[in-house]
Short mmCIF file of C-alpha atoms and ligand atoms in Angstrom, two decimals:
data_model
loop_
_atom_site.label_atom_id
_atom_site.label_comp_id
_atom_site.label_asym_id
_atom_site.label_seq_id
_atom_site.Cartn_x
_atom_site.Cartn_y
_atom_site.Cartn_z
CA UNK A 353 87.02 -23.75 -40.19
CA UNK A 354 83.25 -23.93 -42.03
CA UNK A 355 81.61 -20.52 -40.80
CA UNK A 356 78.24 -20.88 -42.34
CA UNK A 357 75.84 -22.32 -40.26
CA UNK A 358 73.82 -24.75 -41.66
CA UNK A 359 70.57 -21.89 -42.80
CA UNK A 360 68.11 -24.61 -43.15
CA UNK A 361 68.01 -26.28 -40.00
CA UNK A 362 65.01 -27.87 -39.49
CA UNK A 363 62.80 -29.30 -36.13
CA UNK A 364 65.14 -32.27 -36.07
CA UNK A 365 67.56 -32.46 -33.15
CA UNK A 366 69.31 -36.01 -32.11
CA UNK A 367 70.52 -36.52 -27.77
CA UNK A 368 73.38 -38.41 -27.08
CA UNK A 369 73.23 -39.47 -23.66
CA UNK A 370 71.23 -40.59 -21.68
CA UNK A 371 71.87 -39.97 -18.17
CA UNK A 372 70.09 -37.68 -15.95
CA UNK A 373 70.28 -34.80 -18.01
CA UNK A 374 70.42 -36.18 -21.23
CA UNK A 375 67.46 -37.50 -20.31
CA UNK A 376 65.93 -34.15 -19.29
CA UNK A 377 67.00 -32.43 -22.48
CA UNK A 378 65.78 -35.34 -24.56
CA UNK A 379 61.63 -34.92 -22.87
CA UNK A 380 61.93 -31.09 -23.03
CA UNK A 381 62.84 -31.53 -26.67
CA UNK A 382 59.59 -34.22 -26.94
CA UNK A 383 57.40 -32.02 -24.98
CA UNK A 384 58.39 -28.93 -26.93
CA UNK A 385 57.11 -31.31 -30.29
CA UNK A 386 60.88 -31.40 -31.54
CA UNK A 387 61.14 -34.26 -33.85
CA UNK A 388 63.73 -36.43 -31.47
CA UNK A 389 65.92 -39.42 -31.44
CA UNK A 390 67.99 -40.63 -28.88
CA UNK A 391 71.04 -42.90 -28.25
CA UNK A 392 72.96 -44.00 -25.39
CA UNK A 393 76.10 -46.56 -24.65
CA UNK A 394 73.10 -48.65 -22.70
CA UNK A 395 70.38 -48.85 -24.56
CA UNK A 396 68.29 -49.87 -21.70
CA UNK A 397 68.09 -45.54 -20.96
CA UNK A 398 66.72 -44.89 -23.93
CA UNK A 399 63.25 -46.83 -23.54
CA UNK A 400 61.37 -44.34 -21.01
CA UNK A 401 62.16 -41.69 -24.00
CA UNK A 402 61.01 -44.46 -26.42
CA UNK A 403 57.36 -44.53 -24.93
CA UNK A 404 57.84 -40.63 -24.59
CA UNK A 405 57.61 -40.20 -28.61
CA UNK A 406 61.47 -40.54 -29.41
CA UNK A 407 63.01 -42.50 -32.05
CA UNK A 408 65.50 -44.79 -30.68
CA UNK A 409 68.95 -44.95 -32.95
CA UNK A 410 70.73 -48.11 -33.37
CA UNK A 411 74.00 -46.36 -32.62
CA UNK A 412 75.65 -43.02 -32.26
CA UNK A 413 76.01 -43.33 -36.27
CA UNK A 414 72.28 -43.75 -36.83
CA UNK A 415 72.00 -40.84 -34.23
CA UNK A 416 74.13 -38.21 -36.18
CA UNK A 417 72.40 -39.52 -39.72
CA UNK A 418 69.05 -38.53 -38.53
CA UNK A 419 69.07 -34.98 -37.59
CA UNK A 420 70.31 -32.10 -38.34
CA UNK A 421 71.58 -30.70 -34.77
CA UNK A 422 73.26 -33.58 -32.31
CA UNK A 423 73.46 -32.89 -29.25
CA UNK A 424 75.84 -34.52 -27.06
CA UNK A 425 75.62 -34.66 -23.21
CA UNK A 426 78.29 -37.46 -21.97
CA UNK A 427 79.46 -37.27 -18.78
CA UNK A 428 82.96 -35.20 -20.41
CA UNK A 429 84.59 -33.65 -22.95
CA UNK A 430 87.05 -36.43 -23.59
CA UNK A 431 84.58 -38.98 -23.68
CA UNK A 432 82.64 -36.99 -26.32
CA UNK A 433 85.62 -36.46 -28.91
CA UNK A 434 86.26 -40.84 -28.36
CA UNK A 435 82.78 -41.14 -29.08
CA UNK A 436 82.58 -38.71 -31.76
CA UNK A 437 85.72 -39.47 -33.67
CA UNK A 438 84.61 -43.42 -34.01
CA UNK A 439 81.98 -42.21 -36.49
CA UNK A 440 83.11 -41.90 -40.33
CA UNK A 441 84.78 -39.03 -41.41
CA UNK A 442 81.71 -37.47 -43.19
CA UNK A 443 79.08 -38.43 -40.67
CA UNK A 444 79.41 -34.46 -38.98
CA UNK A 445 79.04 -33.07 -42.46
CA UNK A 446 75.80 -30.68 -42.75
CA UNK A 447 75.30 -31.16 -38.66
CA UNK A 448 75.82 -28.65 -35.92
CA UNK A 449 77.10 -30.51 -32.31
CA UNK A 450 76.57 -28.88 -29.25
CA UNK A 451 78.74 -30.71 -26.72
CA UNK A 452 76.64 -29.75 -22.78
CA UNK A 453 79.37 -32.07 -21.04
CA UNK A 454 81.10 -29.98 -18.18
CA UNK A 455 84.43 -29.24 -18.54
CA UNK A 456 87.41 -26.97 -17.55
CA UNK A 457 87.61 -23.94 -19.69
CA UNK A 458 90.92 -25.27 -21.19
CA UNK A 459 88.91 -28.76 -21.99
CA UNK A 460 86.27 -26.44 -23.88
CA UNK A 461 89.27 -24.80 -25.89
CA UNK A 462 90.24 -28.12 -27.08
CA UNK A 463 87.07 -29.72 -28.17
CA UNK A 464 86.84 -26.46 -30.22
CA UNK A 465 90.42 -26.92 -31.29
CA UNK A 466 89.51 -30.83 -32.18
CA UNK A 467 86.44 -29.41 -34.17
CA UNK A 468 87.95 -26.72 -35.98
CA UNK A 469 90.63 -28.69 -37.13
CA UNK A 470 87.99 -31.33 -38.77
CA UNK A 471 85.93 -28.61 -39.82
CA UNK A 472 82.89 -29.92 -37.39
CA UNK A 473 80.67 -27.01 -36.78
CA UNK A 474 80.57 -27.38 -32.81
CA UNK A 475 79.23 -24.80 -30.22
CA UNK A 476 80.02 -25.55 -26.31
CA UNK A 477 77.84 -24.92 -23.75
CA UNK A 478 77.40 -25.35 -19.70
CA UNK A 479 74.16 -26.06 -18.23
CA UNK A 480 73.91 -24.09 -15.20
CA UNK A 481 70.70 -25.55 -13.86
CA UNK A 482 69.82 -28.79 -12.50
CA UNK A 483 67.35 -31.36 -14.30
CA UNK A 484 63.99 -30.23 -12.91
CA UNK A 485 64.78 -26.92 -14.32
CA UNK A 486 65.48 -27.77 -18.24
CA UNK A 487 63.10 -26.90 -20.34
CA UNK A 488 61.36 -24.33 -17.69
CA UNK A 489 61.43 -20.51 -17.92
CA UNK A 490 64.30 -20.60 -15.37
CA UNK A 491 66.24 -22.90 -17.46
CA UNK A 492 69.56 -20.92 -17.96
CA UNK A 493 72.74 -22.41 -20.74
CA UNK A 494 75.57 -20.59 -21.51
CA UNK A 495 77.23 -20.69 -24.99
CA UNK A 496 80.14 -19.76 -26.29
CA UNK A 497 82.66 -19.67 -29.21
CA UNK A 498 80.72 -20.04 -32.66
CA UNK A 499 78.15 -17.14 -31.84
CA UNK A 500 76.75 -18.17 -35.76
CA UNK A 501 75.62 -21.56 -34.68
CA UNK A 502 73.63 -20.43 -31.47
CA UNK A 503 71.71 -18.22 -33.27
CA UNK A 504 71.20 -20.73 -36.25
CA UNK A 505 70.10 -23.19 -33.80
CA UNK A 506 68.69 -20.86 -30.66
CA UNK A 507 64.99 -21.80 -31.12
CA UNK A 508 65.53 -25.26 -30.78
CA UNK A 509 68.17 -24.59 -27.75
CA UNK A 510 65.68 -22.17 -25.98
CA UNK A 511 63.16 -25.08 -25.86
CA UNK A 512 65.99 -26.34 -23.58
CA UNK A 513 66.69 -23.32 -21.48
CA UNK A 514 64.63 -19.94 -22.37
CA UNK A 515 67.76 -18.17 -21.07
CA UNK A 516 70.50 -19.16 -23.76
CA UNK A 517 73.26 -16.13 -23.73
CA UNK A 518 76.21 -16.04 -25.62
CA UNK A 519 78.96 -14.97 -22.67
CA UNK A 520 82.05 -14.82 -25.73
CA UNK A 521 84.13 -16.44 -28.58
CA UNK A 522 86.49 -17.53 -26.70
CA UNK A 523 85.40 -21.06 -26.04
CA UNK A 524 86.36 -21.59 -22.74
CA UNK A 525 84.46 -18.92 -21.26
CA UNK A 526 80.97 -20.68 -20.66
CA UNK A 527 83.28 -23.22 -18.88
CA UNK A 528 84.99 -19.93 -16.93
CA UNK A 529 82.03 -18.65 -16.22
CA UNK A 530 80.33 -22.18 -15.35
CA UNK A 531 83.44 -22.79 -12.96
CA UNK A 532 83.05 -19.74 -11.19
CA UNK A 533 79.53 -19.80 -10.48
CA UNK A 534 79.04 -22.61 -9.03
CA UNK A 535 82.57 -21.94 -6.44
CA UNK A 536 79.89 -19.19 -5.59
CA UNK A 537 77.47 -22.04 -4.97
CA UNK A 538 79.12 -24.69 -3.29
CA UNK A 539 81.19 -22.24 -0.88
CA UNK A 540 77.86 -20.28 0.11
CA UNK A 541 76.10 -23.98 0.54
CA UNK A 542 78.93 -25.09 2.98
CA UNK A 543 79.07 -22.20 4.27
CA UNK A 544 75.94 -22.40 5.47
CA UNK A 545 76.72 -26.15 6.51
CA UNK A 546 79.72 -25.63 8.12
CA UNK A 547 77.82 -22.64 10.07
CA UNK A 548 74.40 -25.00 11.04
CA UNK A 549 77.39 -27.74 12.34
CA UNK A 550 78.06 -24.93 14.62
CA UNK A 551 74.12 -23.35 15.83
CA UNK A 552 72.94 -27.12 15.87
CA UNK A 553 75.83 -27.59 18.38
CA UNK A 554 75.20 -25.07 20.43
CA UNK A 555 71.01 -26.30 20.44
CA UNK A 556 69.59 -24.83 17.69
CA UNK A 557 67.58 -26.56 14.61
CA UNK A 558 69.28 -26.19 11.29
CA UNK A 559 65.77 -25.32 10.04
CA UNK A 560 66.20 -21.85 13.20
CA UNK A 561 69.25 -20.82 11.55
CA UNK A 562 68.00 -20.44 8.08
CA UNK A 563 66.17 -16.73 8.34
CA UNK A 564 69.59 -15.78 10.02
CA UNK A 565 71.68 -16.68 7.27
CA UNK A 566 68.97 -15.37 4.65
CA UNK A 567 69.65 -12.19 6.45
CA UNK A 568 73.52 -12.20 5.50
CA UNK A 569 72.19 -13.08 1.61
CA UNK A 570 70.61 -9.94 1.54
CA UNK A 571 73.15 -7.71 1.69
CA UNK A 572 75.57 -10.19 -0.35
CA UNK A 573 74.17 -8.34 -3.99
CA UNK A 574 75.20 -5.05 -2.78
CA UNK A 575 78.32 -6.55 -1.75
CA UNK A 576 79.11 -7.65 -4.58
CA UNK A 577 78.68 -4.88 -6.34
CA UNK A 578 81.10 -2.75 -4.50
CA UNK A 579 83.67 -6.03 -4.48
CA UNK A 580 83.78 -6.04 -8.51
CA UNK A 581 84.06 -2.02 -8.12
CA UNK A 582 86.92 -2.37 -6.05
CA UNK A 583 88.99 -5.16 -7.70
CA UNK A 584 87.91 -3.28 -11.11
CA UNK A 585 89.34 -0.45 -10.08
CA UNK A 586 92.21 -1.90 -8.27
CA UNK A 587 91.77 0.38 -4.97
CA UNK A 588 90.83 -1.41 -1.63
CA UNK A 589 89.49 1.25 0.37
CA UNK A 590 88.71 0.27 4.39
CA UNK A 591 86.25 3.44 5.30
CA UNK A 592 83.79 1.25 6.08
CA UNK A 593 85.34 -2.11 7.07
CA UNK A 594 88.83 -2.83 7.53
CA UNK A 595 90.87 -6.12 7.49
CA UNK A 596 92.20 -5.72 11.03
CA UNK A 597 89.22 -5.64 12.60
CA UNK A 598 87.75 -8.24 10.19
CA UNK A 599 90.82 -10.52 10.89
CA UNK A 600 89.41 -10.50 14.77
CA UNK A 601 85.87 -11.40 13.62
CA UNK A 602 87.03 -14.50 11.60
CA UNK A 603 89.44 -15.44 14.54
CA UNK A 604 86.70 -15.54 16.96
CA UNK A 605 84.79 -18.05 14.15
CA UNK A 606 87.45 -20.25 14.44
CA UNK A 607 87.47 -20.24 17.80
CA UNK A 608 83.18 -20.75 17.97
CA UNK A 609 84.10 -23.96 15.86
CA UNK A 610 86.84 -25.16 17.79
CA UNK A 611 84.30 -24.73 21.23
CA UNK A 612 81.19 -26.99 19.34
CA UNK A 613 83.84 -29.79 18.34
CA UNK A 614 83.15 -28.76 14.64
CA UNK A 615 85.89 -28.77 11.46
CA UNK A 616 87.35 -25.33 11.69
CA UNK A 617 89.30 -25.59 7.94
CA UNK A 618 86.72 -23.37 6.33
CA UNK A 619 87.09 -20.65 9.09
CA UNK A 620 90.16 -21.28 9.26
CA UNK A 621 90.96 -20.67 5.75
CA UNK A 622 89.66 -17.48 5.60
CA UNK A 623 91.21 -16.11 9.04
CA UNK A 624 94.27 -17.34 7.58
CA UNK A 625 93.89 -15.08 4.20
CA UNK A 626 93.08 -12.12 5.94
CA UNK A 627 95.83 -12.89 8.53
CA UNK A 628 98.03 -13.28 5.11
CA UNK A 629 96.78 -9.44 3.71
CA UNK A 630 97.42 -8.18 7.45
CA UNK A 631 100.76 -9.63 7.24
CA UNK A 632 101.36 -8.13 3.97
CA UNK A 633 100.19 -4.48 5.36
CA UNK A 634 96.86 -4.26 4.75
CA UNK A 635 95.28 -4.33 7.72
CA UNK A 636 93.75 -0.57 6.67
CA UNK A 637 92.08 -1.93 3.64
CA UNK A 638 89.10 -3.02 2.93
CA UNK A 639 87.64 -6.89 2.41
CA UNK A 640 88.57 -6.63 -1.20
CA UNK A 641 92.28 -6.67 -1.18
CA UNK A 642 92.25 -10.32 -0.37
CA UNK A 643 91.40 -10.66 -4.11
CA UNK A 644 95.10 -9.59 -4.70
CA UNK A 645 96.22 -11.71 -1.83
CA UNK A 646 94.59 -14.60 -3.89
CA UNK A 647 96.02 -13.27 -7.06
CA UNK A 648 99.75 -13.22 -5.68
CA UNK A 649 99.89 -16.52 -3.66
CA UNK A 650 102.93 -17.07 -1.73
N1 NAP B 1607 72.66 -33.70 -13.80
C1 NAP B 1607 72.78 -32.39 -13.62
O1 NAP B 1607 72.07 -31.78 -12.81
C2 NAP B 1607 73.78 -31.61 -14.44
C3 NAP B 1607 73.78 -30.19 -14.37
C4 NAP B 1607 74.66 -29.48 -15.15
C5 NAP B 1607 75.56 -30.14 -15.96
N2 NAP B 1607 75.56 -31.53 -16.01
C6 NAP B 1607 76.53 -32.20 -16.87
O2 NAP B 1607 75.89 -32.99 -17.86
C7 NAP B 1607 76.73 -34.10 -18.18
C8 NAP B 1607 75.89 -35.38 -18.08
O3 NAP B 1607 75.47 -35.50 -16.74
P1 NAP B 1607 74.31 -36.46 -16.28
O4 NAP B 1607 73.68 -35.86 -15.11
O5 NAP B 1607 73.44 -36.81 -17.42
O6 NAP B 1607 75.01 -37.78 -15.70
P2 NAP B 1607 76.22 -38.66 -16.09
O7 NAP B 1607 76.19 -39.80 -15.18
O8 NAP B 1607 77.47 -37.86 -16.13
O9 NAP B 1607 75.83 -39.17 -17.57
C9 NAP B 1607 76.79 -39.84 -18.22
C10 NAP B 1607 76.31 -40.16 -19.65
O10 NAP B 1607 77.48 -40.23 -20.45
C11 NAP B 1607 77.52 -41.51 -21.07
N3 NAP B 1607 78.91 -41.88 -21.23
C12 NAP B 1607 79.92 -41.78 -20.35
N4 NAP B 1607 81.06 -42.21 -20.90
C13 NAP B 1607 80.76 -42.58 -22.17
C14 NAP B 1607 81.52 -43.10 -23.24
N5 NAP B 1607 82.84 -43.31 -23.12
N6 NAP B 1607 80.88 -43.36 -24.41
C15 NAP B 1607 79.56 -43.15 -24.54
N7 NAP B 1607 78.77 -42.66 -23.56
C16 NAP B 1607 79.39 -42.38 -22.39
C17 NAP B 1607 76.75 -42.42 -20.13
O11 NAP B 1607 76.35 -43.57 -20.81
P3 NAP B 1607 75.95 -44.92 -20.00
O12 NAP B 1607 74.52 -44.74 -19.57
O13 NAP B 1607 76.14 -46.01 -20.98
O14 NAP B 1607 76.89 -45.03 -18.83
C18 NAP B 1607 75.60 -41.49 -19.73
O15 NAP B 1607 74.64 -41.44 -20.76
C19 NAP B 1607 77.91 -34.08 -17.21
O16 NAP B 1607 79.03 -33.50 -17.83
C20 NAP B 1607 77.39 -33.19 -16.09
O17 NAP B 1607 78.46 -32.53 -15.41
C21 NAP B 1607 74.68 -32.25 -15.28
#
């Protein structure tokens, strides 16, 4: 594996791919004055960026020749290593590729694997914000597994996102962590969905509900805090909640979904986790010893 990063990296930085977010990291790149080409599968993407300042590349080849960090942002990792091992062999030579396609952690591992091996100096990382967002000061990208070529690279890649941490050398973990933010996400957005289906029924707007389920997001950081205490510690006390009486709460959910003719699987599902840790004897315990309910499923 090559370990030096390349120490004279200059203001040149080439985007592969050009859809939405390509796109976006391409004009934060122009507006930032980042000396920029651009190339896409259809070229017809690349002309917005064209009248934006960037130099349009023939093909990926011409795209890797002309700077000296390429970064790639195709809709996966599998589609990247096709695309990337078409080019000669020495074409990656002297460049740094950061690959921003999602992936699954294990996917990360082996586009680092596939790197290593060819001695391509290649640094994953997840883009946890959406499009509007790049280039801003709330843009947020997580890196991880060659540590040496974020910081080689990081002020070009904070033009992208002025929040660039390294979360580990393990490859996979921007991917982990990507992953498991965004369950966070899309279970508090339907959530709230699946709990508007349910007010709206009943003759409320959506747009009533919101302050009341802003009020439950205030006390979810706290929450959390004592969660990851518990399942750090591995104890699940129930002094101040206890599954039992929880498990009646989330029945009575099910049952508010069932009356306003709404899809009960999401209450459902979690009256039938805590019915799971009940069953197992944990009805004393706290909310946190479904984590080892999830941990051990049957
Ligand atoms: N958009 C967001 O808000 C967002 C946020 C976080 C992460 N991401 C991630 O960023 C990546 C790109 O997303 P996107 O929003 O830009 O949309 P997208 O629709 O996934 O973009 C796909 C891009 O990949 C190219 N592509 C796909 N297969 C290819 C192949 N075999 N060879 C060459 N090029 C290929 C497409 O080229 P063509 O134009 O020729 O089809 C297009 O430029 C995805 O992994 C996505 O999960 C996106």
């Amino acid at each position: 594996m090559t370990t030096d990063p390349n120490p004279h990296a200059t203001n040149t930085v080439s985007v592969l791919g050009l859809g939405p977010m390509g796109t976006a990291l391409a004009q934060a790149l122009l507006s930032a004055g980042a000396d920029t080409t651009v190339w896409n599968r259809t070229a017809s993407k690349a002309q917005p960026l064209e009248q934006a300042g960037a130099t349009v590349a023939p093909d990926a080849a011409a795209a890797v020749a002309a700077s000296d960090l390429v970064i790639t942002c195709l809709r996966d990792h599998a589609s990247t290593r096709e695309l990337l091992d078409e080019l000669p062999a020495e074409a990656l030579a002297e460049r740094t590729v950061v690959v921003f396609a999602s992936s699954t952690p294990s996917e990360a591992r082996a586009t680092q694997a596939w790197a290593d091996d060819k001695d391509i100096r290649l640094l994953v990382g997840a883009i946890m914000v959406p499009t509007p967002l790049i280039g801003s000061p709330e843009g947020l990208i997580l890196y991880s597994g060659r540590e040496d070529l974020l910081e080689a690279h990081r002020p070009t890649l904070e033009k992208l996102a002025p929040r660039s941490p390294f979360v580990g050398a393990d490859p996979g973990m921007a991917s982990v962590l990507d992953t498991a933010m965004l369950e966070v996400f899309f279970t508090g957005m339907t959530a709230f969905l699946h709990a508007a289906a349910v007010v709206t029924a009943n003759g409320l707007s959506a747009a009533d509900f919101v302050p009341w389920a802003n009020s439950m997001l205030d006390i979810l950081p706290e929450t959390f805090r004592g969660l990851a205490e518990d399942t750090d510690r591995g104890e699940y006390p129930g002094t101040e909640d206890n599954l039992a009486m929880e498990l009646s709460a989330l029945r009575h959910m099910v049952h508010a979904s069932h009356d306003a003719g709404v899809d009960s699987r999401l209450p459902a599902l979690l009256r039938d986790v805590a019915q799971d840790a009940v069953d197992r004897g944990h009805g004393a315990d706290g909310w946190s010893r479904v984590v080892e309910v999830l941990r051990q499923p049957r």
